[in-house]
């Protein structure tokens, strides 16, 4: 089996239209979406004539470090992007939103997802003379839009998008409109909201709350929504295939205070914890979470098992996410500085640890050994998602096959590797049972190796 070393990206996107201080609102939205990507951040605004951009490497607070930046980002419409990629791509050329001028005018674009026929399309475009300015798959949208001769914007976008396979939730902006679109499978989330004097779209509704926007609905799979001075309208619909919303958004990626795919993340994540307690009980003095991403599932586990929840691990909030450091040796150290056990709570106790996922097994191993060193008697590790057996090719950083603990090892081997007294994962059926939607409407590829959308990656999946 080959390893896929393609650029994998987590991202957040947002856009506002018809409102004063548009760029400043986008700045607030990017703060709310920071967990979706911390490698670069950017805003492009327009006053209906000119376009203004500010992009930079790092977190939102670093990139937008002075109020003067907003003096240059004028206009009543703006789009924003937070980006996080994993393969050596800390490169300013890939910062978004992207912008170009073409026969149809100007267009700015920001994208969350992953184009699965990127290599094929790029090679084809290059062989016909196109030159690319970035390594990002998002640039494909610009080339394909520019090549399409349809007069109507909605038709032009729909025709361009027909060539693209994969996952995309995107925001785009012309001089006089904001565009929001989702791929026909609806893999990544994108929601529409109403501001007092305009409209907002964002990957997650936690970006709405910060500016008191009201959630209207999701941008639908395959929908191309255009918002202009007449308000929002569905400009085109691409033929929708089966819906394949990413279940990992509920497991880990989205914030619990968000609504994604029309459902509350908090509600589903708690239900995953409850279901895990029902499927895999254990005897213990208390339940602890791996903060912060497992807090909600741990609450559910505690609720259903009747075993109280304790604060046994403290997270240092001044360290980035474990995955942000690319080198394995550094990652080990990172886990140690990120969490610390509360010895007085842990010592002599039997503990159930609820974690949302085991990827490489680094965090779980460190946590179990930390708890044992702090005097824990028994450590029962419970994971509120099934074993991760395959990489994600649709926009979430789940690494190569060989790095995934559950691709190489069975559950007993992983238990031994992490040093837990027992280890259990939530079943796939159990995970899917928490949503009111039908199980077949989700993408579970990282847990099942069943990829709903084909692409260039398939040669790597045997
Ligand atoms: P690992 O140490 O490699 O097993 O990673 C497991 C931890 O990373 C879990 O506690 C998760 O909360 C977190 N995690 C899971 N998926 C991701 C991801 N795609 N990016 C960053 N962190 C993740």
Short mmCIF file of C-alpha atoms and ligand atoms in Angstrom, two decimals:
data_model
loop_
_atom_site.label_atom_id
_atom_site.label_comp_id
_atom_site.label_asym_id
_atom_site.label_seq_id
_atom_site.Cartn_x
_atom_site.Cartn_y
_atom_site.Cartn_z
CA UNK A 1 0.00 0.00 0.00
CA UNK A 2 1.24 3.45 -0.85
CA UNK A 3 1.04 6.28 1.57
CA UNK A 4 -0.83 9.40 0.63
CA UNK A 5 1.25 12.47 1.27
CA UNK A 6 -1.15 14.94 -0.24
CA UNK A 7 -1.90 18.25 1.35
CA UNK A 8 -4.56 17.71 4.00
CA UNK A 9 -6.42 20.68 5.25
CA UNK A 10 -8.78 21.62 8.04
CA UNK A 11 -10.39 24.99 7.56
CA UNK A 12 -13.05 27.44 8.59
CA UNK A 13 -14.85 29.80 6.21
CA UNK A 14 -17.21 32.73 6.70
CA UNK A 15 -18.71 35.64 4.79
CA UNK A 16 -21.00 38.60 5.47
CA UNK A 17 -22.98 40.78 3.09
CA UNK A 18 -24.85 44.07 3.40
CA UNK A 19 -23.56 45.13 6.77
CA UNK A 20 -21.40 47.89 8.14
CA UNK A 21 -17.95 47.00 9.39
CA UNK A 22 -18.11 43.77 7.43
CA UNK A 23 -14.40 43.00 7.85
CA UNK A 24 -14.61 43.50 11.60
CA UNK A 25 -17.50 41.04 11.86
CA UNK A 26 -15.51 38.52 9.85
CA UNK A 27 -12.62 39.02 12.25
CA UNK A 28 -14.95 38.03 15.12
CA UNK A 29 -16.24 35.06 13.14
CA UNK A 30 -12.68 33.90 12.47
CA UNK A 31 -12.03 34.00 16.22
CA UNK A 32 -15.02 31.73 16.78
CA UNK A 33 -13.79 29.36 14.04
CA UNK A 34 -10.17 29.37 15.20
CA UNK A 35 -10.33 25.69 16.21
CA UNK A 36 -10.83 24.79 12.53
CA UNK A 37 -7.39 26.08 11.54
CA UNK A 38 -4.60 28.07 13.10
CA UNK A 39 -1.92 28.10 10.45
CA UNK A 40 -3.08 31.16 8.55
CA UNK A 41 -5.98 33.58 8.58
CA UNK A 42 -7.24 36.09 6.07
CA UNK A 43 -10.00 38.52 5.16
CA UNK A 44 -10.94 40.07 1.81
CA UNK A 45 -13.54 42.84 1.76
CA UNK A 46 -15.16 44.89 -0.99
CA UNK A 47 -16.88 48.26 -1.13
CA UNK A 48 -18.53 47.39 -4.43
CA UNK A 49 -15.66 48.87 -6.41
CA UNK A 50 -12.33 47.84 -4.97
CA UNK A 51 -11.21 44.75 -3.07
CA UNK A 52 -9.04 44.88 0.05
CA UNK A 53 -7.10 41.97 1.52
CA UNK A 54 -5.21 41.16 4.66
CA UNK A 55 -3.81 37.66 5.15
CA UNK A 56 -1.06 36.30 7.32
CA UNK A 57 0.50 33.22 8.86
CA UNK A 58 -0.63 32.21 12.34
CA UNK A 59 -3.70 32.57 14.50
CA UNK A 60 -6.30 35.30 14.05
CA UNK A 61 -4.90 37.32 16.98
CA UNK A 62 -1.44 37.29 15.38
CA UNK A 63 -2.58 38.12 11.87
CA UNK A 64 -4.99 40.89 12.92
CA UNK A 65 -2.80 42.39 15.59
CA UNK A 66 -3.77 46.06 15.31
CA UNK A 67 -7.03 47.97 14.84
CA UNK A 68 -5.44 49.97 12.01
CA UNK A 69 -5.60 46.87 9.80
CA UNK A 70 -9.37 47.34 9.64
CA UNK A 71 -9.00 50.89 8.32
CA UNK A 72 -7.79 49.31 5.09
CA UNK A 73 -10.50 46.62 4.93
CA UNK A 74 -13.46 48.76 3.90
CA UNK A 75 -16.83 47.80 2.50
CA UNK A 76 -20.12 46.19 3.40
CA UNK A 77 -19.14 42.68 2.32
CA UNK A 78 -16.24 40.46 3.36
CA UNK A 79 -15.15 36.84 3.45
CA UNK A 80 -12.69 35.14 5.80
CA UNK A 81 -10.72 31.96 6.11
CA UNK A 82 -8.76 30.06 8.79
CA UNK A 83 -6.45 27.44 7.47
CA UNK A 84 -4.54 24.52 8.88
CA UNK A 85 -2.60 22.15 6.67
CA UNK A 86 -0.21 19.41 7.63
CA UNK A 87 2.39 18.67 5.00
CA UNK A 88 5.26 21.12 5.09
CA UNK A 89 2.85 23.69 3.86
CA UNK A 90 3.52 26.55 6.23
CA UNK A 91 3.82 28.64 3.16
CA UNK A 92 2.34 32.12 2.70
CA UNK A 93 1.52 31.38 -0.96
CA UNK A 94 -1.28 29.11 0.19
CA UNK A 95 -3.01 31.63 2.45
CA UNK A 96 -6.68 32.25 1.73
CA UNK A 97 -9.01 33.80 0.68
CA UNK A 98 -7.64 33.76 -2.87
CA UNK A 99 -8.45 36.55 -5.30
CA UNK A 100 -8.34 36.95 -9.06
CA UNK A 101 -9.54 39.16 -11.91
CA UNK A 102 -10.93 37.50 -15.03
CA UNK A 103 -13.28 38.29 -17.94
CA UNK A 104 -16.30 38.16 -15.60
CA UNK A 105 -14.90 40.65 -13.08
CA UNK A 106 -13.19 40.03 -9.75
CA UNK A 107 -13.70 37.05 -7.48
CA UNK A 108 -12.40 36.19 -4.01
CA UNK A 109 -12.76 32.68 -2.64
CA UNK A 110 -12.20 30.69 0.54
CA UNK A 111 -12.68 26.94 0.77
CA UNK A 112 -13.04 24.22 3.40
CA UNK A 113 -12.66 20.65 2.18
CA UNK A 114 -10.46 18.73 -0.19
CA UNK A 115 -10.72 18.28 -3.94
CA UNK A 116 -10.15 14.62 -4.63
CA UNK A 117 -9.40 14.96 -8.37
CA UNK A 118 -7.02 17.87 -7.78
CA UNK A 119 -3.97 16.25 -9.38
CA UNK A 120 -5.88 15.19 -12.49
CA UNK A 121 -7.53 18.57 -12.94
CA UNK A 122 -4.39 20.55 -12.28
CA UNK A 123 -2.37 18.49 -14.75
CA UNK A 124 -5.08 18.94 -17.35
CA UNK A 125 -5.27 22.70 -16.83
CA UNK A 126 -1.48 23.07 -16.83
CA UNK A 127 -1.15 21.11 -20.03
CA UNK A 128 -3.53 23.56 -21.65
CA UNK A 129 -1.38 26.51 -20.55
CA UNK A 130 -2.73 27.48 -17.11
CA UNK A 131 -0.19 28.67 -14.56
CA UNK A 132 -0.90 28.17 -10.87
CA UNK A 133 0.11 30.64 -8.19
CA UNK A 134 -0.49 28.36 -5.19
CA UNK A 135 -0.26 24.70 -4.17
CA UNK A 136 -3.79 24.86 -2.90
CA UNK A 137 -6.67 22.94 -4.47
CA UNK A 138 -8.83 26.03 -3.96
CA UNK A 139 -7.15 27.69 -6.93
CA UNK A 140 -8.86 25.16 -9.21
CA UNK A 141 -12.17 26.92 -8.60
CA UNK A 142 -10.73 30.18 -9.93
CA UNK A 143 -9.33 28.56 -13.09
CA UNK A 144 -12.52 26.66 -13.83
CA UNK A 145 -14.74 29.68 -13.23
CA UNK A 146 -12.56 31.83 -15.49
CA UNK A 147 -12.71 29.25 -18.29
CA UNK A 148 -16.49 29.01 -18.28
CA UNK A 149 -18.17 31.42 -20.73
CA UNK A 150 -21.70 31.33 -19.23
CA UNK A 151 -23.03 34.85 -18.70
CA UNK A 152 -25.14 34.12 -15.63
CA UNK A 153 -23.00 33.87 -12.47
CA UNK A 154 -24.96 30.97 -10.94
CA UNK A 155 -24.78 28.96 -14.17
CA UNK A 156 -21.10 29.78 -14.54
CA UNK A 157 -20.34 28.48 -11.07
CA UNK A 158 -22.46 25.36 -11.51
CA UNK A 159 -20.76 24.58 -14.82
CA UNK A 160 -17.30 25.11 -13.32
CA UNK A 161 -18.08 22.99 -10.26
CA UNK A 162 -19.20 20.06 -12.43
CA UNK A 163 -15.54 19.24 -13.06
CA UNK A 164 -14.73 19.09 -9.36
CA UNK A 165 -14.93 15.95 -7.24
CA UNK A 166 -14.55 15.96 -3.50
CA UNK A 167 -15.60 17.95 -0.50
CA UNK A 168 -16.09 21.68 -0.57
CA UNK A 169 -17.96 24.21 1.45
CA UNK A 170 -16.93 27.54 0.03
CA UNK A 171 -17.53 31.24 0.34
CA UNK A 172 -16.83 33.57 -2.58
CA UNK A 173 -17.40 37.24 -3.27
CA UNK A 174 -17.81 39.42 -6.33
CA UNK A 175 -18.21 43.22 -6.34
CA UNK A 176 -21.90 42.97 -5.61
CA UNK A 177 -22.58 39.52 -4.18
CA UNK A 178 -21.61 36.92 -1.61
CA UNK A 179 -21.67 33.30 -2.76
CA UNK A 180 -21.95 30.19 -0.58
CA UNK A 181 -21.83 26.68 -2.01
CA UNK A 182 -21.56 23.08 -0.86
CA UNK A 183 -20.55 20.02 -2.83
CA UNK A 184 -23.33 17.65 -3.88
CA UNK A 185 -22.54 15.26 -0.99
CA UNK A 186 -22.54 18.05 1.60
CA UNK A 187 -19.45 16.68 3.33
CA UNK A 188 -18.43 19.85 5.20
CA UNK A 189 -20.88 22.11 6.99
CA UNK A 190 -21.96 25.64 5.97
CA UNK A 191 -24.81 27.58 7.54
CA UNK A 192 -26.73 30.73 6.61
CA UNK A 193 -27.72 33.33 9.18
CA UNK A 194 -29.40 36.72 9.39
CA UNK A 195 -27.67 39.76 10.80
CA UNK A 196 -29.62 42.83 11.86
CA UNK A 197 -28.75 44.54 8.58
CA UNK A 198 -27.42 41.77 6.36
CA UNK A 199 -26.54 38.09 6.05
CA UNK A 200 -23.79 35.79 7.23
CA UNK A 201 -22.56 32.35 6.18
CA UNK A 202 -20.10 30.32 8.24
CA UNK A 203 -18.77 26.80 8.71
CA UNK A 204 -20.30 26.65 12.18
CA UNK A 205 -23.01 28.61 13.93
CA UNK A 206 -20.72 29.48 16.86
CA UNK A 207 -19.57 32.26 14.51
CA UNK A 208 -23.16 33.59 14.43
CA UNK A 209 -23.57 33.78 18.18
CA UNK A 210 -20.68 36.17 18.65
CA UNK A 211 -22.50 38.78 16.50
CA UNK A 212 -26.04 37.82 17.54
CA UNK A 213 -26.92 36.52 14.08
CA UNK A 214 -29.94 34.28 13.76
CA UNK A 215 -29.52 30.83 12.19
CA UNK A 216 -31.77 30.51 9.13
CA UNK A 217 -30.78 27.16 7.61
CA UNK A 218 -27.88 25.19 6.20
CA UNK A 219 -26.67 25.85 2.68
CA UNK A 220 -27.90 22.61 1.16
CA UNK A 221 -25.71 19.94 -0.44
CA UNK A 222 -25.24 20.92 -4.10
CA UNK A 223 -26.72 24.38 -3.58
CA UNK A 224 -25.12 27.54 -4.96
CA UNK A 225 -26.52 30.39 -2.92
CA UNK A 226 -26.04 33.99 -4.03
CA UNK A 227 -26.68 36.83 -1.61
CA UNK A 228 -26.95 40.31 -3.12
CA UNK A 229 -28.91 43.50 -2.52
CA UNK A 230 -32.12 41.51 -3.01
CA UNK A 231 -31.19 39.01 -0.29
CA UNK A 232 -30.31 35.30 -0.59
CA UNK A 233 -31.46 33.15 -3.51
CA UNK A 234 -30.62 29.67 -4.72
CA UNK A 235 -28.91 30.46 -8.00
CA UNK A 236 -28.27 26.85 -9.03
CA UNK A 237 -28.50 23.33 -7.71
CA UNK A 238 -26.01 20.69 -8.68
CA UNK A 239 -27.46 17.20 -8.92
CA UNK A 240 -27.08 15.83 -5.40
CA UNK A 241 -25.71 12.39 -4.89
CA UNK A 242 -26.22 10.62 -1.59
CA UNK A 243 -25.64 12.92 1.34
CA UNK A 244 -22.32 12.20 3.08
CA UNK A 245 -21.99 14.62 5.99
CA UNK A 246 -18.75 14.09 7.87
CA UNK A 247 -19.52 12.31 11.15
CA UNK A 248 -16.12 13.37 12.52
CA UNK A 249 -17.47 16.95 12.72
CA UNK A 250 -19.73 15.64 15.50
CA UNK A 251 -17.08 13.40 17.08
CA UNK A 252 -14.30 15.94 17.39
CA UNK A 253 -13.96 18.77 14.95
CA UNK A 254 -16.86 21.17 15.45
CA UNK A 255 -17.42 23.15 18.63
CA UNK A 256 -20.10 21.73 20.96
CA UNK A 257 -21.91 25.09 20.99
CA UNK A 258 -22.37 24.92 17.20
CA UNK A 259 -25.17 23.59 15.09
CA UNK A 260 -23.73 21.71 12.12
CA UNK A 261 -25.66 19.80 9.47
CA UNK A 262 -28.75 21.17 11.23
CA UNK A 263 -28.07 19.39 14.55
CA UNK A 264 -26.58 20.53 17.84
CA UNK A 265 -23.08 19.19 18.31
CA UNK A 266 -23.41 19.21 22.09
CA UNK A 267 -26.52 17.06 21.96
CA UNK A 268 -25.01 14.45 19.66
CA UNK A 269 -21.67 14.35 21.45
CA UNK A 270 -23.38 13.76 24.82
CA UNK A 271 -25.45 11.03 23.23
CA UNK A 272 -22.25 9.38 21.96
CA UNK A 273 -20.95 9.39 25.56
CA UNK A 274 -24.21 7.93 26.86
CA UNK A 275 -24.23 5.24 24.21
CA UNK A 276 -20.58 4.40 25.01
CA UNK A 277 -21.48 3.93 28.68
CA UNK A 278 -24.27 1.59 27.67
CA UNK A 279 -22.08 -0.39 25.24
CA UNK A 280 -18.92 -0.50 27.36
CA UNK A 281 -19.47 -0.05 31.09
CA UNK A 282 -16.68 -0.24 33.66
CA UNK A 283 -16.46 -0.11 37.43
CA UNK A 284 -14.76 3.02 38.67
CA UNK A 285 -14.75 5.73 41.32
CA UNK A 286 -15.29 8.43 38.73
CA UNK A 287 -15.17 9.46 35.08
CA UNK A 288 -12.72 12.04 33.73
CA UNK A 289 -12.47 13.63 30.29
CA UNK A 290 -9.46 14.43 28.15
CA UNK A 291 -10.13 18.17 28.08
CA UNK A 292 -11.47 20.00 26.18
CA UNK A 293 -12.60 18.02 23.17
CA UNK A 294 -13.94 15.08 25.24
CA UNK A 295 -15.74 17.07 27.94
CA UNK A 296 -19.16 16.73 26.40
CA UNK A 297 -18.89 12.99 25.70
CA UNK A 298 -17.59 12.44 29.25
CA UNK A 299 -20.65 14.24 30.63
CA UNK A 300 -22.83 11.86 28.64
CA UNK A 301 -20.90 8.82 29.87
CA UNK A 302 -21.18 9.96 33.48
CA UNK A 303 -24.88 10.71 33.13
CA UNK A 304 -25.72 7.30 31.66
CA UNK A 305 -23.47 5.26 33.95
CA UNK A 306 -24.39 7.13 37.12
CA UNK A 307 -20.66 7.43 37.89
CA UNK A 308 -19.74 10.97 38.86
CA UNK A 309 -17.58 13.21 36.70
CA UNK A 310 -14.34 14.54 38.20
CA UNK A 311 -11.76 17.03 37.02
CA UNK A 312 -8.71 14.80 36.95
CA UNK A 313 -6.74 16.31 34.09
CA UNK A 314 -5.96 19.95 33.66
CA UNK A 315 -5.25 21.30 30.23
CA UNK A 316 -2.75 24.03 29.63
CA UNK A 317 -4.57 26.35 27.24
CA UNK A 318 -1.47 28.14 26.10
CA UNK A 319 -0.29 25.22 23.97
CA UNK A 320 -1.64 24.55 20.49
CA UNK A 321 -3.36 21.35 19.49
CA UNK A 322 -1.28 18.19 19.70
CA UNK A 323 -1.31 17.75 15.95
CA UNK A 324 0.13 21.15 15.24
CA UNK A 325 3.65 19.89 15.80
CA UNK A 326 4.70 17.72 12.88
CA UNK A 327 7.49 15.67 14.41
CA UNK A 328 6.64 12.61 16.54
CA UNK A 329 9.33 13.23 19.16
CA UNK A 330 8.08 16.74 19.72
CA UNK A 331 4.50 15.51 19.79
CA UNK A 332 5.28 13.34 22.83
CA UNK A 333 6.60 16.32 24.72
CA UNK A 334 3.64 18.32 23.56
CA UNK A 335 1.19 15.87 25.16
CA UNK A 336 3.07 16.26 28.43
CA UNK A 337 2.97 20.02 28.49
CA UNK A 338 -0.63 20.06 27.36
CA UNK A 339 -2.13 17.92 30.17
CA UNK A 340 -1.33 17.49 33.84
CA UNK A 341 -3.09 15.18 36.33
CA UNK A 342 -4.56 16.44 39.61
CA UNK A 343 -2.69 14.04 41.89
CA UNK A 344 -4.96 14.46 44.93
CA UNK A 345 -7.97 13.43 42.86
CA UNK A 346 -6.33 10.55 40.99
CA UNK A 347 -4.28 8.80 43.66
CA UNK A 348 -5.53 5.33 44.66
CA UNK A 349 -8.65 5.56 42.44
CA UNK A 350 -10.18 3.49 39.66
CA UNK A 351 -10.81 5.83 36.76
CA UNK A 352 -12.75 5.83 33.49
CA UNK A 353 -11.10 8.18 30.98
CA UNK A 354 -13.34 9.32 28.13
CA UNK A 355 -11.49 10.46 25.01
CA UNK A 356 -13.15 11.44 21.73
CA UNK A 357 -10.71 9.57 19.49
CA UNK A 358 -7.43 7.69 19.32
CA UNK A 359 -5.45 8.65 16.24
CA UNK A 360 -1.80 7.67 16.61
CA UNK A 361 -2.21 6.63 20.24
CA UNK A 362 0.26 9.21 21.49
CA UNK A 363 -2.12 11.20 23.68
CA UNK A 364 -3.79 8.15 25.21
CA UNK A 365 -0.43 6.52 26.03
CA UNK A 366 0.83 9.68 27.73
CA UNK A 367 -2.39 10.17 29.62
CA UNK A 368 -2.51 6.64 30.97
CA UNK A 369 1.10 6.81 32.09
CA UNK A 370 0.52 10.23 33.67
CA UNK A 371 -2.47 8.91 35.60
CA UNK A 372 -0.57 5.83 36.74
CA UNK A 373 2.35 7.96 37.85
CA UNK A 374 -0.11 10.09 39.79
CA UNK A 375 -1.15 6.93 41.67
CA UNK A 376 -4.24 5.77 39.74
CA UNK A 377 -5.19 2.20 40.61
CA UNK A 378 -7.03 1.19 37.41
CA UNK A 379 -7.43 3.19 34.21
CA UNK A 380 -10.30 2.20 31.91
CA UNK A 381 -9.95 4.02 28.58
CA UNK A 382 -13.21 4.68 26.72
CA UNK A 383 -13.28 6.26 23.27
CA UNK A 384 -16.45 7.99 22.12
CA UNK A 385 -15.87 7.07 18.45
CA UNK A 386 -14.96 3.83 16.63
CA UNK A 387 -11.33 2.89 15.79
CA UNK A 388 -9.89 5.23 13.14
CA UNK A 389 -8.68 2.89 10.43
CA UNK A 390 -8.33 5.06 7.29
CA UNK A 391 -7.17 8.57 6.42
CA UNK A 392 -9.58 11.34 5.51
CA UNK A 393 -9.34 12.61 1.94
CA UNK A 394 -12.15 15.11 2.38
CA UNK A 395 -10.54 17.82 4.46
CA UNK A 396 -9.78 16.63 7.99
CA UNK A 397 -6.27 15.95 9.16
CA UNK A 398 -6.42 12.23 9.86
CA UNK A 399 -3.00 10.97 8.86
CA UNK A 400 -1.64 8.21 6.68
CA UNK A 401 -2.57 4.55 7.14
CA UNK A 402 0.73 3.65 8.74
CA UNK A 403 0.36 6.33 11.41
CA UNK A 404 -3.12 5.27 12.51
CA UNK A 405 -2.94 3.03 15.59
CA UNK A 406 -6.08 1.08 14.65
CA UNK A 407 -4.92 0.45 11.11
CA UNK A 408 -1.93 -1.49 12.37
CA UNK A 409 -3.21 -2.96 15.63
CA UNK A 410 -6.28 -4.61 17.07
CA UNK A 411 -7.94 -3.24 20.18
CA UNK A 412 -6.07 -5.53 22.58
CA UNK A 413 -2.73 -4.50 21.05
CA UNK A 414 -3.66 -0.83 21.37
CA UNK A 415 -4.70 -1.39 24.98
CA UNK A 416 -1.28 -2.86 25.72
CA UNK A 417 0.46 -0.09 23.81
CA UNK A 418 -1.27 2.67 25.76
CA UNK A 419 -0.99 0.76 29.06
CA UNK A 420 -4.69 0.92 30.02
CA UNK A 421 -6.37 -1.74 32.18
CA UNK A 422 -9.22 -1.90 29.68
CA UNK A 423 -9.97 -0.20 26.37
CA UNK A 424 -13.25 0.10 24.47
CA UNK A 425 -14.47 2.15 21.52
CA UNK A 426 -17.97 3.21 20.52
CA UNK A 427 -19.38 1.04 17.73
CA UNK A 428 -20.09 2.53 14.28
CA UNK A 429 -23.81 1.76 14.68
CA UNK A 430 -23.77 3.32 18.13
CA UNK A 431 -22.11 6.48 16.80
CA UNK A 432 -24.61 6.81 13.97
CA UNK A 433 -27.61 6.10 16.19
CA UNK A 434 -27.26 9.46 17.95
CA UNK A 435 -28.39 11.50 14.94
CA UNK A 436 -31.96 11.88 13.80
CA UNK A 437 -30.72 11.37 10.24
CA UNK A 438 -30.41 8.02 8.51
CA UNK A 439 -27.02 6.28 9.01
CA UNK A 440 -26.46 6.23 5.23
CA UNK A 441 -26.44 10.04 5.12
CA UNK A 442 -23.03 10.28 6.81
CA UNK A 443 -19.48 9.83 5.58
CA UNK A 444 -17.80 7.32 7.91
CA UNK A 445 -14.76 6.64 5.70
CA UNK A 446 -12.19 7.19 8.48
CA UNK A 447 -13.93 4.47 10.53
CA UNK A 448 -15.11 2.16 7.76
CA UNK A 449 -12.75 2.70 4.80
CA UNK A 450 -15.88 3.22 2.68
CA UNK A 451 -15.19 6.37 0.68
CA UNK A 452 -18.37 7.93 -0.73
CA UNK A 453 -16.60 10.17 -3.27
CA UNK A 454 -13.97 8.83 -5.66
CA UNK A 455 -10.75 10.61 -6.54
CA UNK A 456 -7.04 10.45 -7.16
CA UNK A 457 -6.45 9.06 -3.66
CA UNK A 458 -8.06 5.72 -4.52
CA UNK A 459 -4.82 4.23 -5.80
CA UNK A 460 -3.58 4.54 -2.19
CA UNK A 461 -6.51 2.71 -0.66
CA UNK A 462 -6.27 -0.99 -1.15
P1 LIG B 1 -3.31 10.78 19.13
O1 LIG B 1 -2.49 11.27 20.25
O2 LIG B 1 -2.56 10.83 17.82
O3 LIG B 1 -3.93 9.43 19.36
O4 LIG B 1 -4.52 11.80 18.96
C1 LIG B 1 -5.65 11.68 19.76
C2 LIG B 1 -6.10 13.02 20.27
O5 LIG B 1 -6.06 14.01 19.24
C3 LIG B 1 -7.54 12.92 20.77
O6 LIG B 1 -7.56 13.21 22.15
C4 LIG B 1 -8.33 13.93 19.95
O7 LIG B 1 -9.02 14.83 20.77
C5 LIG B 1 -7.31 14.66 19.10
N1 LIG B 1 -7.64 14.63 17.65
C6 LIG B 1 -8.40 13.76 16.99
N2 LIG B 1 -8.45 14.06 15.67
C7 LIG B 1 -7.70 15.14 15.49
C8 LIG B 1 -7.39 15.95 14.34
N3 LIG B 1 -7.89 15.67 13.14
N4 LIG B 1 -6.60 17.03 14.53
C9 LIG B 1 -6.12 17.32 15.75
N5 LIG B 1 -6.39 16.59 16.86
C10 LIG B 1 -7.16 15.51 16.75
#
